[in-house]
Amino acid sequence: MVVHAVNIPSGLRIKSGIVTKGLFKSVSPTNQARHLVEVSNRSLLPYTISIHGECETPYVRYGDDARRDKTWDPAQFIIAPRPGHGGCTRRDASEKLTSLGKSENESIRTDLSYVPVTWSRGGSESVYVQVVTK
Amino acid sequence: MTEMLGAVFPLGVAIVLYLLTPLSTAKIQKVLAGQIAEDAARYGVTTQTAIPPHLSPQMIKDYVEYAADTVQIIPASLLPVIGAVFAVTTRVAEEVALIILVSTVVLAVALDSWMLTRSAPDYASRKRWGYSLVNLIGIIANIVGIVLIFWYG
């Protein structure tokens, strides 16, 4: 349930996936499922990262009992360069997920875009996560 | 004892080579940064002029470190091989020398192959205490070689 973006600059790594509290990796109103996007940067360049999540199928939604949204747009952020002595910097963003019914094949699309800071052009990629809802 | 020292000497030299690598890499980085600054002055490039991210000085530092390590794996692995061959011919710790010979070649090929699958920033970010992965593996492998020769020789 974790998908890595592949067409990204060297040193940058972005993965999108679903995390749950329960033993079974499915989305339900009770298992506190979240859509998690993790970004790590092993290069010496800072990047501006934008994320747009969208539930493409009818039984999965962002939110909880109070609200149910089809899309998720966290604020864009800058991921700093790696420390000079080595290692990497990490940032992540997550949002609650809930289900509206049982389904075996629900899909969440994540549109990712990355632009090096001080440069006007970057790139983008969409990754898809398949989930089971209960 | 003299033969044993002869067998150990190339391994010690290899360690010194690895220890000195960060200095030579830093020197190459400094020289390259100076050349870039000189060219920038010559061509009238200012801080407002954008440099493509993949050609920025930060990326060039990573390229240099990556290139320096990739280039040195095979030559540096020759030193323990020479030591092992010397040990076999002088009949000092022959079994250990053969183990060192085979494991050095396997390690060098494996490390070289692994490095070629990594990007320069990815590789350069994996350093510890200022030493890159190749340096650290080289130092540890050669220390193990010295210990084995003294232990079983």
Coordinates of N, CA, C and O in Angstrom, one line a residue, chain B:
Chain B
M1 N 58.9 -12.9 10.6 CA 58.3 -11.6 10.9 C 58.4 -10.6 9.8 O 57.4 -9.9 9.5
T2 N 59.6 -10.6 9.1 CA 59.8 -9.6 8.0 C 58.8 -9.9 6.9 O 58.2 -9.0 6.3
E3 N 58.6 -11.3 6.6 CA 57.6 -11.6 5.6 C 56.2 -11.2 5.9 O 55.5 -10.7 5.1
M4 N 55.9 -11.4 7.2 CA 54.5 -11.0 7.7 C 54.3 -9.5 7.5 O 53.3 -9.0 7.1
L5 N 55.4 -8.7 7.9 CA 55.2 -7.3 7.8 C 55.1 -6.9 6.3 O 54.3 -6.0 5.9
G6 N 55.8 -7.6 5.4 CA 55.7 -7.4 4.0 C 54.3 -7.7 3.5 O 53.7 -7.0 2.6
A7 N 53.6 -8.7 4.1 CA 52.3 -9.0 3.7 C 51.3 -8.0 4.2 O 50.3 -7.7 3.6
V8 N 51.6 -7.4 5.4 CA 50.6 -6.5 6.0 C 50.8 -5.1 5.4 O 49.8 -4.3 5.4
F9 N 52.0 -4.8 5.0 CA 52.3 -3.4 4.5 C 51.3 -2.9 3.5 O 50.8 -1.8 3.7
P10 N 51.0 -3.6 2.4 CA 50.1 -3.1 1.4 C 48.7 -2.8 2.0 O 48.0 -1.8 1.6
L11 N 48.3 -3.6 3.0 CA 47.0 -3.3 3.7 C 47.0 -2.0 4.4 O 46.0 -1.3 4.4
G12 N 48.1 -1.8 5.1 CA 48.3 -0.5 5.8 C 48.3 0.7 4.9 O 47.7 1.7 5.2
V13 N 49.0 0.5 3.8 CA 49.0 1.6 2.8 C 47.6 1.9 2.2 O 47.2 3.0 2.1
A14 N 46.8 0.8 2.0 CA 45.4 1.0 1.6 C 44.6 1.8 2.6 O 43.8 2.7 2.2
I15 N 44.8 1.5 3.9 CA 44.1 2.3 4.9 C 44.5 3.8 4.9 O 43.6 4.6 4.9
V16 N 45.8 4.0 4.7 CA 46.2 5.4 4.6 C 45.6 6.1 3.4 O 45.1 7.3 3.5
L17 N 45.5 5.4 2.3 CA 44.9 5.9 1.1 C 43.5 6.3 1.3 O 43.0 7.4 0.9
Y18 N 42.7 5.4 2.0 CA 41.3 5.7 2.3 C 41.2 6.9 3.3 O 40.3 7.7 3.1
L19 N 42.1 6.9 4.3 CA 42.1 8.0 5.2 C 42.3 9.4 4.6 O 41.8 10.4 5.0
L20 N 43.2 9.4 3.5 CA 43.5 10.6 2.9 C 42.5 11.1 1.8 O 42.5 12.2 1.4
T21 N 41.6 10.2 1.5 CA 40.6 10.5 0.4 C 39.8 11.7 0.6 O 39.6 12.5 -0.3
P22 N 39.2 11.9 1.9 CA 38.4 13.1 2.1 C 39.2 14.4 1.8 O 38.7 15.4 1.3
L23 N 40.5 14.4 2.1 CA 41.3 15.6 1.9 C 41.5 15.9 0.4 O 41.3 17.0 -0.1
S24 N 41.7 14.8 -0.4 CA 41.9 15.0 -1.8 C 40.6 15.3 -2.5 O 40.5 16.2 -3.4
T25 N 39.5 14.8 -2.0 CA 38.2 15.1 -2.5 C 37.9 16.6 -2.2 O 37.4 17.3 -3.1
A26 N 38.2 17.0 -1.0 CA 37.9 18.4 -0.6 C 38.7 19.4 -1.5 O 38.3 20.4 -1.9
K27 N 40.0 18.9 -1.8 CA 40.9 19.7 -2.7 C 40.2 19.9 -4.1 O 40.2 21.0 -4.6
I28 N 39.8 18.8 -4.6 CA 39.2 18.8 -6.0 C 37.9 19.7 -5.9 O 37.7 20.5 -6.9
Q29 N 37.1 19.6 -4.9 CA 35.9 20.4 -4.7 C 36.3 21.9 -4.7 O 35.6 22.7 -5.4
K30 N 37.3 22.2 -3.9 CA 37.7 23.6 -3.8 C 38.2 24.2 -5.2 O 37.9 25.3 -5.6
V31 N 39.0 23.3 -5.8 CA 39.5 23.8 -7.2 C 38.4 24.0 -8.1 O 38.3 25.0 -8.8
L32 N 37.4 23.1 -8.1 CA 36.3 23.2 -9.1 C 35.4 24.4 -8.7 O 35.0 25.2 -9.6
A33 N 35.2 24.7 -7.4 CA 34.4 25.9 -7.0 C 35.2 27.1 -7.5 O 34.5 28.1 -7.9
G34 N 36.5 27.2 -7.3 CA 37.3 28.3 -7.8 C 37.2 28.5 -9.3 O 37.0 29.7 -9.7
Q35 N 37.2 27.4 -10.0 CA 37.1 27.5 -11.5 C 35.7 28.1 -11.9 O 35.6 28.9 -12.8
I36 N 34.7 27.6 -11.2 CA 33.3 28.1 -11.5 C 33.2 29.6 -11.2 O 32.7 30.3 -12.0
A37 N 33.8 30.0 -10.0 CA 33.7 31.4 -9.7 C 34.5 32.3 -10.7 O 34.1 33.4 -11.0
E38 N 35.6 31.7 -11.1 CA 36.5 32.5 -12.1 C 35.7 32.6 -13.4 O 35.7 33.7 -14.0
D39 N 35.1 31.5 -13.9 CA 34.3 31.6 -15.1 C 33.1 32.5 -14.9 O 32.8 33.3 -15.9
A40 N 32.5 32.5 -13.7 CA 31.3 33.4 -13.5 C 31.8 34.9 -13.6 O 31.0 35.7 -14.2
A41 N 33.0 35.2 -13.1 CA 33.5 36.6 -13.2 C 33.8 36.9 -14.7 O 33.5 38.0 -15.2
R42 N 34.4 35.9 -15.4 CA 34.7 36.2 -16.8 C 33.5 36.4 -17.7 O 33.5 37.3 -18.6
Y43 N 32.5 35.6 -17.4 CA 31.3 35.7 -18.3 C 30.3 36.7 -17.8 O 29.2 36.8 -18.3
G44 N 30.6 37.4 -16.7 CA 29.6 38.4 -16.1 C 28.4 37.8 -15.5 O 27.4 38.4 -15.5
V45 N 28.5 36.6 -15.0 CA 27.4 36.0 -14.3 C 27.2 36.6 -12.9 O 28.2 36.7 -12.2
T46 N 26.0 37.0 -12.6 CA 25.8 37.6 -11.3 C 25.0 36.6 -10.4 O 24.5 35.6 -10.9
T47 N 24.7 37.1 -9.2 CA 23.9 36.2 -8.3 C 22.5 36.1 -8.8 O 21.7 35.3 -8.4
Q48 N 22.1 37.1 -9.7 CA 20.7 37.1 -10.2 C 20.6 36.1 -11.4 O 19.5 35.8 -11.8
T49 N 21.7 35.8 -12.0 CA 21.6 34.8 -13.1 C 21.4 33.4 -12.5 O 22.2 32.9 -11.7
A50 N 20.4 32.8 -13.1 CA 20.1 31.5 -12.5 C 21.0 30.4 -13.1 O 21.4 30.4 -14.3
I51 N 21.5 29.5 -12.3 CA 22.2 28.4 -12.7 C 21.3 27.2 -12.6 O 20.6 27.0 -11.6
P52 N 21.2 26.3 -13.6 CA 20.3 25.2 -13.5 C 20.7 24.4 -12.3 O 21.8 24.2 -11.9
P53 N 19.6 23.9 -11.6 CA 19.9 23.2 -10.3 C 20.9 22.0 -10.4 O 21.7 21.8 -9.6
H54 N 20.9 21.3 -11.6 CA 21.7 20.2 -11.7 C 23.2 20.6 -11.9 O 24.1 19.7 -11.9
L55 N 23.4 21.9 -12.2 CA 24.8 22.4 -12.4 C 25.2 23.3 -11.2 O 26.2 23.9 -11.3
S56 N 24.4 23.3 -10.2 CA 24.8 24.2 -9.0 C 26.0 23.6 -8.3 O 26.3 22.4 -8.4
P57 N 26.8 24.5 -7.6 CA 28.0 24.1 -6.9 C 27.7 22.9 -5.9 O 28.5 22.0 -5.8
Q58 N 26.5 22.9 -5.3 CA 26.2 21.8 -4.4 C 26.2 20.5 -5.1 O 26.7 19.5 -4.5
M59 N 25.6 20.5 -6.2 CA 25.5 19.2 -7.0 C 26.9 18.8 -7.5 O 27.2 17.6 -7.5
I60 N 27.7 19.8 -7.9 CA 29.0 19.5 -8.4 C 29.8 18.8 -7.3 O 30.6 17.9 -7.5
K61 N 29.7 19.3 -6.0 CA 30.4 18.7 -4.9 C 30.0 17.2 -4.8 O 30.9 16.3 -4.6
D62 N 28.8 16.9 -4.9 CA 28.3 15.5 -4.9 C 28.9 14.7 -6.1 O 29.3 13.5 -5.9
Y63 N 28.9 15.3 -7.3 CA 29.4 14.6 -8.4 C 30.9 14.2 -8.2 O 31.4 13.2 -8.5
V64 N 31.7 15.2 -7.6 CA 33.1 15.0 -7.4 C 33.3 13.9 -6.4 O 34.2 13.0 -6.7
E65 N 32.6 13.9 -5.3 CA 32.8 12.8 -4.3 C 32.5 11.5 -4.9 O 33.2 10.5 -4.7
Y66 N 31.4 11.4 -5.7 CA 30.9 10.2 -6.3 C 32.0 9.7 -7.3 O 32.4 8.5 -7.3
A67 N 32.4 10.6 -8.1 CA 33.4 10.3 -9.1 C 34.7 9.8 -8.5 O 35.3 8.8 -8.9
A68 N 35.2 10.5 -7.5 CA 36.4 10.2 -6.8 C 36.4 8.7 -6.2 O 37.3 8.0 -6.4
D69 N 35.2 8.4 -5.6 CA 35.1 7.1 -5.0 C 34.9 6.0 -6.0 O 35.5 4.9 -5.9
T70 N 34.1 6.3 -7.0 CA 33.9 5.3 -8.1 C 35.2 4.9 -8.7 O 35.5 3.7 -9.0
V71 N 36.0 5.9 -9.0 CA 37.3 5.7 -9.7 C 38.3 4.9 -8.9 O 39.1 4.1 -9.4
Q72 N 38.3 5.2 -7.6 CA 39.3 4.6 -6.7 C 39.1 3.2 -6.2 O 40.0 2.5 -5.7
I73 N 37.8 2.7 -6.4 CA 37.5 1.3 -5.8 C 38.5 0.2 -6.4 O 39.1 -0.5 -5.6
I74 N 38.6 0.2 -7.7 CA 39.4 -0.9 -8.3 C 40.9 -0.7 -7.9 O 41.6 -1.7 -7.4
P75 N 41.5 0.5 -8.2 CA 42.9 0.6 -7.8 C 43.2 0.3 -6.3 O 44.2 -0.3 -6.0
A76 N 42.3 0.8 -5.5 CA 42.5 0.6 -4.0 C 42.4 -0.9 -3.6 O 43.1 -1.3 -2.7
S77 N 41.6 -1.6 -4.3 CA 41.4 -3.0 -4.0 C 42.6 -3.8 -4.5 O 42.8 -4.9 -4.1
L78 N 43.4 -3.2 -5.4 CA 44.6 -3.9 -5.9 C 45.7 -4.1 -4.8 O 46.5 -5.0 -4.8
L79 N 45.7 -3.1 -3.8 CA 46.7 -3.2 -2.8 C 46.6 -4.4 -1.9 O 47.6 -5.2 -1.8
P80 N 45.4 -4.7 -1.4 CA 45.3 -6.0 -0.6 C 45.6 -7.2 -1.5 O 46.1 -8.2 -1.0
V81 N 45.2 -7.1 -2.8 CA 45.4 -8.2 -3.7 C 46.9 -8.5 -3.8 O 47.4 -9.6 -3.8
I82 N 47.7 -7.4 -4.0 CA 49.2 -7.5 -4.0 C 49.7 -8.1 -2.8 O 50.6 -9.0 -2.8
G83 N 49.2 -7.6 -1.6 CA 49.6 -8.2 -0.3 C 49.3 -9.7 -0.3 O 50.2 -10.5 0.2
A84 N 48.1 -10.1 -0.7 CA 47.8 -11.5 -0.7 C 48.6 -12.3 -1.6 O 49.1 -13.4 -1.2
V85 N 48.9 -11.8 -2.8 CA 49.8 -12.6 -3.7 C 51.2 -12.7 -3.1 O 51.8 -13.8 -3.1
F86 N 51.7 -11.6 -2.5 CA 53.0 -11.6 -1.9 C 53.0 -12.7 -0.7 O 54.0 -13.5 -0.6
A87 N 51.9 -12.7 0.1 CA 51.9 -13.7 1.2 C 51.9 -15.1 0.7 O 52.5 -16.0 1.3
V88 N 51.1 -15.4 -0.4 CA 51.1 -16.7 -1.0 C 52.5 -17.1 -1.5 O 52.9 -18.2 -1.2
T89 N 53.1 -16.2 -2.2 CA 54.4 -16.6 -2.8 C 55.5 -16.8 -1.7 O 56.4 -17.5 -1.9
T90 N 55.4 -16.0 -0.6 CA 56.4 -16.2 0.5 C 55.9 -17.2 1.5 O 56.6 -17.3 2.6
R91 N 54.8 -17.8 1.3 CA 54.2 -18.9 2.1 C 54.0 -18.4 3.5 O 54.2 -19.1 4.5
V92 N 53.5 -17.1 3.7 CA 53.1 -16.6 5.0 C 51.6 -16.6 5.0 O 50.9 -15.9 4.2
A93 N 51.0 -17.3 5.9 CA 49.5 -17.3 6.1 C 48.8 -17.4 4.8 O 48.0 -16.6 4.4
E94 N 49.1 -18.5 4.1 CA 48.6 -18.7 2.7 C 47.1 -18.8 2.6 O 46.5 -18.2 1.8
E95 N 46.5 -19.5 3.6 CA 45.0 -19.7 3.6 C 44.3 -18.3 3.8 O 43.4 -18.0 3.1
V96 N 44.9 -17.6 4.8 CA 44.3 -16.3 5.1 C 44.5 -15.3 3.9 O 43.5 -14.6 3.5
A97 N 45.6 -15.4 3.2 CA 45.9 -14.6 2.1 C 44.9 -14.9 0.9 O 44.4 -13.9 0.3
L98 N 44.6 -16.1 0.7 CA 43.7 -16.5 -0.3 C 42.3 -16.0 0.0 O 41.5 -15.5 -0.9
I99 N 41.9 -16.1 1.3 CA 40.6 -15.6 1.7 C 40.5 -14.1 1.4 O 39.5 -13.5 0.9
I100 N 41.6 -13.3 1.8 CA 41.7 -11.9 1.6 C 41.6 -11.6 0.1 O 40.8 -10.7 -0.3
L101 N 42.3 -12.4 -0.7 CA 42.3 -12.2 -2.2 C 40.9 -12.3 -2.8 O 40.4 -11.4 -3.5
V102 N 40.2 -13.4 -2.4 CA 38.9 -13.6 -3.0 C 37.9 -12.6 -2.5 O 37.1 -12.0 -3.2
S103 N 37.9 -12.4 -1.1 CA 36.9 -11.4 -0.6 C 37.1 -10.0 -1.1 O 36.2 -9.3 -1.2
T104 N 38.4 -9.6 -1.3 CA 38.6 -8.3 -1.8 C 38.0 -8.1 -3.2 O 37.4 -7.1 -3.5
V105 N 38.3 -9.1 -4.0 CA 37.8 -9.0 -5.4 C 36.2 -9.0 -5.4 O 35.6 -8.1 -6.1
V106 N 35.6 -9.9 -4.6 CA 34.1 -9.9 -4.6 C 33.6 -8.6 -4.0 O 32.6 -8.0 -4.6
L107 N 34.2 -8.1 -2.9 CA 33.7 -6.8 -2.3 C 33.9 -5.7 -3.3 O 32.9 -4.8 -3.4
A108 N 35.0 -5.6 -4.0 CA 35.2 -4.5 -4.9 C 34.2 -4.5 -6.0 O 33.6 -3.5 -6.4
V109 N 33.9 -5.7 -6.6 CA 33.0 -5.8 -7.7 C 31.6 -5.4 -7.2 O 30.8 -4.7 -7.8
A110 N 31.2 -6.0 -6.0 CA 29.9 -5.7 -5.5 C 29.7 -4.2 -5.2 O 28.6 -3.6 -5.5
L111 N 30.7 -3.6 -4.6 CA 30.6 -2.2 -4.2 C 30.5 -1.3 -5.4 O 29.7 -0.4 -5.5
D112 N 31.3 -1.7 -6.4 CA 31.3 -0.9 -7.7 C 30.0 -1.0 -8.4 O 29.4 0.0 -8.8
S113 N 29.4 -2.2 -8.4 CA 28.1 -2.4 -9.0 C 27.0 -1.6 -8.2 O 26.1 -1.0 -8.8
W114 N 27.1 -1.7 -6.9 CA 26.1 -1.0 -6.1 C 26.1 0.5 -6.3 O 25.1 1.2 -6.5
M115 N 27.4 1.0 -6.4 CA 27.5 2.5 -6.5 C 27.0 3.0 -7.9 O 26.4 4.0 -7.9
L116 N 27.1 2.1 -8.9 CA 26.7 2.5 -10.2 C 25.1 2.6 -10.3 O 24.6 3.1 -11.2
T117 N 24.5 2.0 -9.3 CA 23.0 2.0 -9.3 C 22.5 3.2 -8.5 O 21.3 3.5 -8.4
R118 N 23.4 3.9 -7.8 CA 23.0 5.1 -6.9 C 23.3 6.4 -7.6 O 24.2 6.5 -8.5
S119 N 22.5 7.4 -7.3 CA 22.8 8.7 -7.8 C 23.9 9.4 -6.9 O 24.1 9.0 -5.8
A120 N 24.5 10.4 -7.5 CA 25.6 11.1 -6.7 C 25.1 11.6 -5.4 O 25.8 11.4 -4.4
P121 N 24.0 12.4 -5.3 CA 23.5 12.9 -4.0 C 23.2 11.7 -3.0 O 23.5 11.8 -1.8
D122 N 22.6 10.7 -3.6 CA 22.2 9.6 -2.7 C 23.4 8.9 -2.1 O 23.5 8.7 -0.9
Y123 N 24.5 8.7 -2.9 CA 25.7 8.1 -2.4 C 26.4 9.1 -1.4 O 26.8 8.6 -0.3
A124 N 26.5 10.3 -1.8 CA 27.3 11.3 -1.0 C 26.6 11.5 0.4 O 27.3 11.8 1.4
S125 N 25.3 11.3 0.4 CA 24.6 11.5 1.7 C 24.8 10.4 2.7 O 24.5 10.5 3.9
R126 N 25.4 9.3 2.3 CA 25.6 8.1 3.2 C 26.9 8.1 3.9 O 27.4 7.1 4.4
K127 N 27.6 9.3 4.0 CA 28.9 9.3 4.7 C 28.7 9.4 6.2 O 27.6 9.8 6.7
R128 N 29.7 8.9 6.9 CA 29.7 9.0 8.4 C 31.0 9.6 8.8 O 32.0 9.2 8.4
W129 N 30.9 10.5 9.8 CA 32.1 11.2 10.3 C 33.0 11.8 9.2 O 34.2 11.8 9.3
G130 N 32.4 12.2 8.1 CA 33.1 12.8 7.0 C 33.7 11.8 6.0 O 34.3 12.2 5.0
Y131 N 33.5 10.5 6.3 CA 34.1 9.5 5.4 C 33.0 8.9 4.6 O 31.9 8.5 5.2
S132 N 33.2 8.7 3.3 CA 32.2 8.1 2.5 C 32.1 6.6 2.8 O 33.0 6.0 3.4
L133 N 31.1 5.9 2.2 CA 30.9 4.5 2.4 C 32.0 3.7 1.9 O 32.5 2.7 2.6
V134 N 32.6 4.0 0.7 CA 33.7 3.3 0.2 C 34.9 3.4 1.1 O 35.6 2.4 1.4
N135 N 35.2 4.6 1.6 CA 36.3 4.8 2.6 C 36.1 3.9 3.8 O 37.1 3.2 4.2
L136 N 34.9 4.0 4.4 CA 34.7 3.2 5.6 C 34.8 1.7 5.4 O 35.5 1.0 6.2
I137 N 34.2 1.2 4.3 CA 34.3 -0.2 4.1 C 35.7 -0.6 3.8 O 36.2 -1.7 4.3
G138 N 36.5 0.2 3.1 CA 37.9 -0.1 2.8 C 38.7 -0.1 4.1 O 39.5 -1.1 4.2
I139 N 38.5 0.8 5.0 CA 39.3 0.8 6.2 C 39.0 -0.4 7.0 O 39.9 -1.1 7.5
I140 N 37.7 -0.7 7.2 CA 37.3 -1.9 8.0 C 37.8 -3.2 7.4 O 38.4 -4.0 8.1
A141 N 37.7 -3.3 6.1 CA 38.1 -4.6 5.4 C 39.6 -4.8 5.6 O 40.1 -5.9 5.8
N142 N 40.4 -3.7 5.5 CA 41.8 -3.8 5.6 C 42.3 -4.1 7.0 O 43.2 -4.8 7.3
I143 N 41.5 -3.5 8.0 CA 41.9 -3.8 9.4 C 41.6 -5.3 9.7 O 42.4 -5.9 10.3
V144 N 40.5 -5.8 9.2 CA 40.1 -7.2 9.3 C 41.3 -8.0 8.7 O 41.7 -9.0 9.3
G145 N 41.8 -7.6 7.5 CA 42.9 -8.4 6.9 C 44.1 -8.4 7.8 O 44.7 -9.5 7.9
I146 N 44.5 -7.3 8.3 CA 45.7 -7.2 9.2 C 45.5 -8.1 10.4 O 46.4 -8.9 10.8
V147 N 44.3 -8.0 11.0 CA 44.1 -8.9 12.2 C 44.2 -10.4 11.9 O 44.8 -11.1 12.6
L148 N 43.6 -10.7 10.7 CA 43.6 -12.1 10.3 C 45.0 -12.6 10.1 O 45.4 -13.7 10.5
I149 N 45.8 -11.8 9.5 CA 47.2 -12.2 9.2 C 48.0 -12.4 10.5 O 48.7 -13.4 10.6
F150 N 47.8 -11.4 11.4 CA 48.6 -11.6 12.7 C 48.0 -12.7 13.5 O 48.8 -13.4 14.2
W151 N 46.8 -13.0 13.4 CA 46.1 -14.0 14.2 C 46.5 -15.4 13.7 O 46.9 -16.3 14.5
Y152 N 46.4 -15.6 12.4 CA 46.6 -17.0 11.8 C 48.0 -17.1 11.2 O 48.4 -18.2 10.8
G153 N 48.8 -16.0 11.0 CA 50.0 -16.1 10.3 C 51.2 -16.7 11.1 O 51.1 -17.0 12.3

